Coordinates of N, CA, C and O in Angstrom, one line a residue:
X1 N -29.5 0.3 11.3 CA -28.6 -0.8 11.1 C -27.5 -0.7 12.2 O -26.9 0.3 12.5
X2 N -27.2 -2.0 12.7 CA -26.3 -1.7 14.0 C -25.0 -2.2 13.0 O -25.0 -3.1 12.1
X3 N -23.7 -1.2 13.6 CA -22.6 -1.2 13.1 C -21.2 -2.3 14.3 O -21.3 -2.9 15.4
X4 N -20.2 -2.2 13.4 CA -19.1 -2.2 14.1 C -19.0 -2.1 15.4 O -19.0 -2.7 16.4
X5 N -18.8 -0.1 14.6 CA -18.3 0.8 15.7 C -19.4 1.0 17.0 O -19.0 1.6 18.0
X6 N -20.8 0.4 17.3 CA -22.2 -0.1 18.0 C -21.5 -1.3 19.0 O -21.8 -1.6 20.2
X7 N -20.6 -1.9 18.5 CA -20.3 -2.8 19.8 C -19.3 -3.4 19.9 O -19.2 -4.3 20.7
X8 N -18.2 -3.0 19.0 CA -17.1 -3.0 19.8 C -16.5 -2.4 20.3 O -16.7 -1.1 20.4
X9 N -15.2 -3.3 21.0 CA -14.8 -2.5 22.3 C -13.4 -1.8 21.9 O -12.3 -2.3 21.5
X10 N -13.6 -0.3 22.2 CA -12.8 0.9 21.7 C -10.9 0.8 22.7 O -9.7 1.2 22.6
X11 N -11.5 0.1 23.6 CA -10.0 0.3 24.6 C -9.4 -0.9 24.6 O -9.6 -1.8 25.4
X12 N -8.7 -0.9 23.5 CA -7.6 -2.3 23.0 C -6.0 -2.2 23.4 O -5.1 -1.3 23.2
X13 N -5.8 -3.9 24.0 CA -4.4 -3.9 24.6 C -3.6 -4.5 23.9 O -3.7 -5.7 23.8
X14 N -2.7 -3.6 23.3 CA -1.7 -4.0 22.4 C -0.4 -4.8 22.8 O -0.2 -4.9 24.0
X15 N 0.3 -5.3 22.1 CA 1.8 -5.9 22.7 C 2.6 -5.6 21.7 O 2.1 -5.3 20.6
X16 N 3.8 -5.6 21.9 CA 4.9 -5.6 20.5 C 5.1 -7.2 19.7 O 5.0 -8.3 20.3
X17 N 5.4 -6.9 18.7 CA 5.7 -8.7 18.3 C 6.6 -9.6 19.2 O 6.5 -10.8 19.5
X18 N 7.7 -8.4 19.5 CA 8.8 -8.9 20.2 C 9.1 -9.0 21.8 O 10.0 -8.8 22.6
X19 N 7.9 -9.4 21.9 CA 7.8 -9.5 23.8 C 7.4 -10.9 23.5 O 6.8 -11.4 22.6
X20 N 8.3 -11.3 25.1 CA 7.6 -13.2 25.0 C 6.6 -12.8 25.1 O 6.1 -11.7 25.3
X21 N 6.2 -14.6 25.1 CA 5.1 -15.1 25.5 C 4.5 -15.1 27.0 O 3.3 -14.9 27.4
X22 N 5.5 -15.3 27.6 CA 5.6 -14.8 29.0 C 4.9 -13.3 29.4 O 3.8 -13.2 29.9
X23 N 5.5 -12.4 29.0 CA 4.8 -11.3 28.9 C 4.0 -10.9 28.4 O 3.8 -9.7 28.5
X24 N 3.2 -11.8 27.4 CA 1.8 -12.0 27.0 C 0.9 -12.3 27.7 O -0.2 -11.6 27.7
X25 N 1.2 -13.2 28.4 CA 0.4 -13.9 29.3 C 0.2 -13.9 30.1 O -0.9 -14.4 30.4
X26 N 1.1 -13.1 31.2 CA 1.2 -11.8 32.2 C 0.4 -10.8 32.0 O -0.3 -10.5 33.0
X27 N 0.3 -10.1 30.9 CA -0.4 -9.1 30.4 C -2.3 -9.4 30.3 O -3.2 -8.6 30.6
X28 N -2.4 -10.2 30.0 CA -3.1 -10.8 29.7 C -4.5 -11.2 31.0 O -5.7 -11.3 31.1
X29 N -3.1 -11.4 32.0 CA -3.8 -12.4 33.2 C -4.3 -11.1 33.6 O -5.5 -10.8 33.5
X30 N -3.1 -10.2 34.1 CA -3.0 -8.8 35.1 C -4.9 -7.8 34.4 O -5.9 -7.6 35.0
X31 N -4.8 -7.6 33.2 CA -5.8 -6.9 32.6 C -7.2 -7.7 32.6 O -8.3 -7.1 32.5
X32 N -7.0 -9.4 32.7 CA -8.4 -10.1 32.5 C -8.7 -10.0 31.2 O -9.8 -9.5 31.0
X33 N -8.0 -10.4 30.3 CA -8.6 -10.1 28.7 C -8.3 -11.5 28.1 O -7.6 -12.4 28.6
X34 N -9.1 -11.5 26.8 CA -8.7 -12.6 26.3 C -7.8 -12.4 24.9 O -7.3 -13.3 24.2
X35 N -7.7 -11.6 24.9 CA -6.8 -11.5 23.6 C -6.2 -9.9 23.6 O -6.7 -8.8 23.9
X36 N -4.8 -10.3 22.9 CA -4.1 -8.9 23.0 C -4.0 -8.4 21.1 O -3.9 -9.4 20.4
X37 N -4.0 -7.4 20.6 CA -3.6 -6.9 19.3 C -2.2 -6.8 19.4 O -1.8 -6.2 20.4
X38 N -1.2 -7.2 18.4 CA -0.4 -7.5 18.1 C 0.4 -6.4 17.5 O 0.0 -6.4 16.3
X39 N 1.2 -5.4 17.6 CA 1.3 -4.1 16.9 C 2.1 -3.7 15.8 O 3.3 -3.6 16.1
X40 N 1.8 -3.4 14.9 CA 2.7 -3.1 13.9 C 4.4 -2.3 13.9 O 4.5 -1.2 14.4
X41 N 5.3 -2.9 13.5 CA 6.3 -2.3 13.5 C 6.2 -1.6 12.6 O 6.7 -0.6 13.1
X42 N 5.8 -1.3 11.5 CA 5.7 -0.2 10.6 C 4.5 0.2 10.0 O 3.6 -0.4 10.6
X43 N 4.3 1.1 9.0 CA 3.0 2.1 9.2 C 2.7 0.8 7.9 O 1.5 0.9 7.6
X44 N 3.0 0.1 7.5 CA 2.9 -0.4 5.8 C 2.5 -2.1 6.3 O 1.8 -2.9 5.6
X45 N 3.1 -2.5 7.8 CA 2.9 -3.5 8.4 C 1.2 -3.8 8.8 O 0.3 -3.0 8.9
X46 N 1.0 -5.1 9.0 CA -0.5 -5.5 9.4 C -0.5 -6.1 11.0 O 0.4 -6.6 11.7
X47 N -1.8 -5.9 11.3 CA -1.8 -6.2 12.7 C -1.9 -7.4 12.9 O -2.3 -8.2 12.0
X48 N -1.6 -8.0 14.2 CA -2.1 -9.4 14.6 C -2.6 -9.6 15.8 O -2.7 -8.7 16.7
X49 N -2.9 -10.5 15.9 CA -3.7 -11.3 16.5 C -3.4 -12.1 18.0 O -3.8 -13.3 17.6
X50 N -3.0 -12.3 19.2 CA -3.0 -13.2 19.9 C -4.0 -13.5 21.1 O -4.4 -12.8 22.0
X51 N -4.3 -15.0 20.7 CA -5.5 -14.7 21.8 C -5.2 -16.4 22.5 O -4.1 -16.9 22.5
X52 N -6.2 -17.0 23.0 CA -5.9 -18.2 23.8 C -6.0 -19.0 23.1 O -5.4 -19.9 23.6
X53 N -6.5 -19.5 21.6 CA -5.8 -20.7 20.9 C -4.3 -20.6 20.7 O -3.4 -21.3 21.1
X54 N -4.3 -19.5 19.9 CA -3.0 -19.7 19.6 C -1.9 -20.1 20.7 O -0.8 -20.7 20.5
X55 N -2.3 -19.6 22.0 CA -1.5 -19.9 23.1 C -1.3 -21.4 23.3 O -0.3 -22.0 23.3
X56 N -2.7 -21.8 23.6 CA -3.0 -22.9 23.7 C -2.0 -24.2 22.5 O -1.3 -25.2 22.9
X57 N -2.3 -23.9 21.5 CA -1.4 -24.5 20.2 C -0.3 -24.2 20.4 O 0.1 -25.3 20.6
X58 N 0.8 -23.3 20.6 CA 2.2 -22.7 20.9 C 2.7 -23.5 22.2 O 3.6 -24.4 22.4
X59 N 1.9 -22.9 23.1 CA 2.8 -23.4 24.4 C 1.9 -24.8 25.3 O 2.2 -25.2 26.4
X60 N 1.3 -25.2 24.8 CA 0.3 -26.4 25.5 C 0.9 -27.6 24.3 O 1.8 -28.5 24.4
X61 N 0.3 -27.3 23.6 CA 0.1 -28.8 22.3 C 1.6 -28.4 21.6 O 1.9 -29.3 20.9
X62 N 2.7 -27.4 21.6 CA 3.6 -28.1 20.9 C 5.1 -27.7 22.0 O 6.3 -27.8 21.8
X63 N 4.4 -27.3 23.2 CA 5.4 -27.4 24.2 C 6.4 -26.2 24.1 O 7.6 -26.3 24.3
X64 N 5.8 -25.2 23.8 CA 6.7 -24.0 23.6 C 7.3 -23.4 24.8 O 6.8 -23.2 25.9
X65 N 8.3 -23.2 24.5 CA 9.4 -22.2 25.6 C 8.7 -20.9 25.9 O 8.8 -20.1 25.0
X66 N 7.9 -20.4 27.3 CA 7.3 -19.0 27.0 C 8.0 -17.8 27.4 O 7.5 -16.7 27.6
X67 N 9.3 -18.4 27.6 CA 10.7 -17.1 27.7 C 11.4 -17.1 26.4 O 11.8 -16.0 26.1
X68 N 11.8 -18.0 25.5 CA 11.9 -18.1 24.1 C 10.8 -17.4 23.3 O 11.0 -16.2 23.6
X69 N 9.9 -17.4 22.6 CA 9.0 -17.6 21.9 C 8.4 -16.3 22.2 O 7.8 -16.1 23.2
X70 N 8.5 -15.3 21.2 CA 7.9 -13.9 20.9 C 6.5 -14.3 20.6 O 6.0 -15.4 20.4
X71 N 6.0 -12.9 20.5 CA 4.4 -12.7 20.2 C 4.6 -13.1 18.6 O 3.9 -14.0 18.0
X72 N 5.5 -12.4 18.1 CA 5.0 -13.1 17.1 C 5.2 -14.5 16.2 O 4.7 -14.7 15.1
X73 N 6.1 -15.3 17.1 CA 6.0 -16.6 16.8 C 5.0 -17.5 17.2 O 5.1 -18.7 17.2
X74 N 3.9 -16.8 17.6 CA 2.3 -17.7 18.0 C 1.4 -16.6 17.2 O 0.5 -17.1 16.6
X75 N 1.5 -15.7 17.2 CA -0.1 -14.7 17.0 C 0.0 -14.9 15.7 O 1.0 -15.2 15.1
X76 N -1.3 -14.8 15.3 CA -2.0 -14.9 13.8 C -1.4 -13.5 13.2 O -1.6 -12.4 13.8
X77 N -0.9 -13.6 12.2 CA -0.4 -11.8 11.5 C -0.1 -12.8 10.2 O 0.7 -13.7 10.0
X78 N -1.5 -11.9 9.5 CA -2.0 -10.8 9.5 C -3.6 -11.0 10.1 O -4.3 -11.8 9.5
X79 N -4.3 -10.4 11.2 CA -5.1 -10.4 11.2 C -6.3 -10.3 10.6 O -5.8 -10.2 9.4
X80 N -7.7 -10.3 10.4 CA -8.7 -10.2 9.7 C -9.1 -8.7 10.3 O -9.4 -8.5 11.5
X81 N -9.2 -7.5 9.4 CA -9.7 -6.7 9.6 C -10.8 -6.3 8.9 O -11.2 -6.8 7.8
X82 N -11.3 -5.4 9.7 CA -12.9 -4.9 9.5 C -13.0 -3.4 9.6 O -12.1 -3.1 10.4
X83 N -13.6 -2.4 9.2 CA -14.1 -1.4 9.4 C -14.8 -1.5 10.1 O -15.4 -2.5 10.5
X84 N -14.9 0.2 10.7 CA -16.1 0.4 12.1 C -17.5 0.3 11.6 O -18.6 0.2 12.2
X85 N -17.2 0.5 10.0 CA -18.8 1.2 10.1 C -19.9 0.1 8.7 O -20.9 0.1 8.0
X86 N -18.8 -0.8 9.0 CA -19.6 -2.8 8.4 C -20.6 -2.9 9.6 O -20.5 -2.5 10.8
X87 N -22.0 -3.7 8.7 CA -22.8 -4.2 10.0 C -22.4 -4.9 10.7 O -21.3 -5.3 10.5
X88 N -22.9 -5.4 11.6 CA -22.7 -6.2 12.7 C -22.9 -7.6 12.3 O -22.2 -8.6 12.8
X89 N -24.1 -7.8 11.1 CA -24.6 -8.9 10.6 C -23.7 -9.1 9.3 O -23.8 -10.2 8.7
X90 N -22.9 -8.3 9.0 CA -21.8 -8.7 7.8 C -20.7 -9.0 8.6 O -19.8 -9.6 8.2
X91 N -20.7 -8.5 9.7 CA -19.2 -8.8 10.1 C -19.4 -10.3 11.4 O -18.5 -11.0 11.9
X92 N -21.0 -10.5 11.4 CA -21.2 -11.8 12.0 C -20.8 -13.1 11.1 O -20.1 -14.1 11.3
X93 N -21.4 -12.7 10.1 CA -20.9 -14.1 8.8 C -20.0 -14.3 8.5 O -19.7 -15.4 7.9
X94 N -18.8 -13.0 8.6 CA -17.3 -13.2 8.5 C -16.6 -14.4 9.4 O -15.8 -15.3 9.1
X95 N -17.6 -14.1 10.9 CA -16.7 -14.4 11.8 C -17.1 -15.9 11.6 O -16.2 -16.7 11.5
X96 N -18.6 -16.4 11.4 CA -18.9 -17.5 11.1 C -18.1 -18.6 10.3 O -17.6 -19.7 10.6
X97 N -18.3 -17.8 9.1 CA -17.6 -18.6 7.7 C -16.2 -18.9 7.7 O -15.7 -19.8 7.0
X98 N -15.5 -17.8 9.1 CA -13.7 -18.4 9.0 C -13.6 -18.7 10.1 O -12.4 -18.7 10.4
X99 N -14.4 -19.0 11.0 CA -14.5 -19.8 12.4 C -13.5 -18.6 13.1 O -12.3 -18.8 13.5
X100 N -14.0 -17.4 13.3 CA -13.1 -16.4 14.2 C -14.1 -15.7 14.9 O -15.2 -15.2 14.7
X101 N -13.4 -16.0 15.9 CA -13.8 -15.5 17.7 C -13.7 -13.8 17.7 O -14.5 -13.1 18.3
X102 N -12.8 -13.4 17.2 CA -12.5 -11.8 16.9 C -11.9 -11.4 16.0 O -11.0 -12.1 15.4
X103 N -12.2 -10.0 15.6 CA -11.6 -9.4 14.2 C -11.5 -7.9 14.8 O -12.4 -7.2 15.4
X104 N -9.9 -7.8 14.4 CA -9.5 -6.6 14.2 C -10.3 -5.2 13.7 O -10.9 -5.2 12.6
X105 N -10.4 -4.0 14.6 CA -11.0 -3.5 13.9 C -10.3 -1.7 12.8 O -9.1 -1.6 13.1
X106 N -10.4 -1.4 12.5 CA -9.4 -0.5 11.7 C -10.5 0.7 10.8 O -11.6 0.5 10.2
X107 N -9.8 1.9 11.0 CA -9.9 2.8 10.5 C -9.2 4.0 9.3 O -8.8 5.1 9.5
X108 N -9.4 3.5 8.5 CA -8.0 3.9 7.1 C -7.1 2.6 7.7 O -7.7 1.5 7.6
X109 N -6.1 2.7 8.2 CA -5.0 1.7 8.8 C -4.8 1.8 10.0 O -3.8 1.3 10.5
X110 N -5.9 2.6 10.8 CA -5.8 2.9 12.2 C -6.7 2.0 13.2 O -7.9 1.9 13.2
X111 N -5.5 1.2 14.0 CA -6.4 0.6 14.7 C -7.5 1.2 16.2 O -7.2 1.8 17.2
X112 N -9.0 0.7 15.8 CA -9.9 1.8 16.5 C -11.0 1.1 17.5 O -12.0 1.5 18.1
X113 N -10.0 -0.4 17.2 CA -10.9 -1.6 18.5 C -11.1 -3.1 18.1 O -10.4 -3.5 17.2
X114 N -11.7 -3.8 18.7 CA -11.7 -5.1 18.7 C -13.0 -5.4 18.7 O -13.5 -4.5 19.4
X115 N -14.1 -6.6 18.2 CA -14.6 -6.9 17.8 C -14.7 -8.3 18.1 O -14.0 -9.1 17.5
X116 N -15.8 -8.9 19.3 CA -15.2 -10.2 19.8 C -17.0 -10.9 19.6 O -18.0 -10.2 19.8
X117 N -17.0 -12.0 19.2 CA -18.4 -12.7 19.2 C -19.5 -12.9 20.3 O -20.7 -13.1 20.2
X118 N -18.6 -12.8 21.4 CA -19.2 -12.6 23.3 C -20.1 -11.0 22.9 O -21.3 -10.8 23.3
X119 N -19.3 -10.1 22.1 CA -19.9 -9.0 22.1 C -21.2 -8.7 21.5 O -22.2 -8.2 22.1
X120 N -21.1 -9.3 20.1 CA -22.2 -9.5 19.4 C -23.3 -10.2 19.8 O -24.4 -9.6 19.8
X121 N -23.2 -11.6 20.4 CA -24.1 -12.3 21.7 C -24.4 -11.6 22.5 O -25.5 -11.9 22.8
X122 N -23.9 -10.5 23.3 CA -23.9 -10.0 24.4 C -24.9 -9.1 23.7 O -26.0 -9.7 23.6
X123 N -25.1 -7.7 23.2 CA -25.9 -6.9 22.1 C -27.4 -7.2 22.2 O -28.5 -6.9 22.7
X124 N -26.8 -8.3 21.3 CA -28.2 -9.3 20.7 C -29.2 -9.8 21.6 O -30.2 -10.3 21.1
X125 N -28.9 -9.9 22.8 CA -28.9 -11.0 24.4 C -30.1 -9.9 24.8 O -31.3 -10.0 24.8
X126 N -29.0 -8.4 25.2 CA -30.2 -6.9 25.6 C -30.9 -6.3 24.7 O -31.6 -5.3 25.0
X127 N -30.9 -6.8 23.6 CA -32.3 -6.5 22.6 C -32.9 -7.3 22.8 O -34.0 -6.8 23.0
X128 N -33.0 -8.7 23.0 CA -33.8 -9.4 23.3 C -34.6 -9.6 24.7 O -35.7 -10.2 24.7
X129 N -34.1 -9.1 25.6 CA -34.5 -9.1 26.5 C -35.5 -7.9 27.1 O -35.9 -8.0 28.3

């Protein structure tokens, strides 16, 4: 059974809540990623989420300030987390049924990677082939 921890991607780029948008987006460009994890201020706190909708919705469609406007007045928190060691096929229908591009991934409360649908396609693509 192919897992989580089978394909996703272990080297995840974090941001603080409290960095613009600006330096989201910067961050973002400079690394080539599509989405950054959002980081917990406290050990009891949940992760989030920012990736290019939300950007898109924030600073496109409602005209956001991206020197105003912290990470976490756009990113999704609380994110959807998952274990490493869910299948691939349980954690496909998650992504299905709540229309999500990526899910957080977590170990006890440790974050241990990201989990993106390109990935799952991508897998499935070189078995098939």
């Amino acid at each position: 059974m192919l897992t989580v921890k089978d394909v996703m991607v272990a080297q995840v780029l974090t941001i603080s809540p409290y960095s613009t948008l600006r330096e989201a987006l910067s961050m973002m460009r400079d690394r080539q990623v599509k989405s950054l994890v959002v980081d917990r201020m406290h050990a009891h706190d949940a992760y989030g989420l920012l990736g290019y909708r939300e950007l898109l919705d924030t600073v496109v469609a409602q005209e956001g300030d991206v020197d105003l406007l912290n990470v976490y007045d756009a990113a999704t928190i609380p994110a959807i987390t998952v274990n490493e060691h869910l299948s691939v096929r349980q954690a496909a229908a998650l992504m299905s049924r709540y229309h999500l591009s990526r899910l957080v991934v977590v170990e006890g409360n440790q974050l241990v990677g990201l989990l993106a649908m390109n990935d799952i396609l991508a897998r499935r693509m070189e078995e098939l082939a």
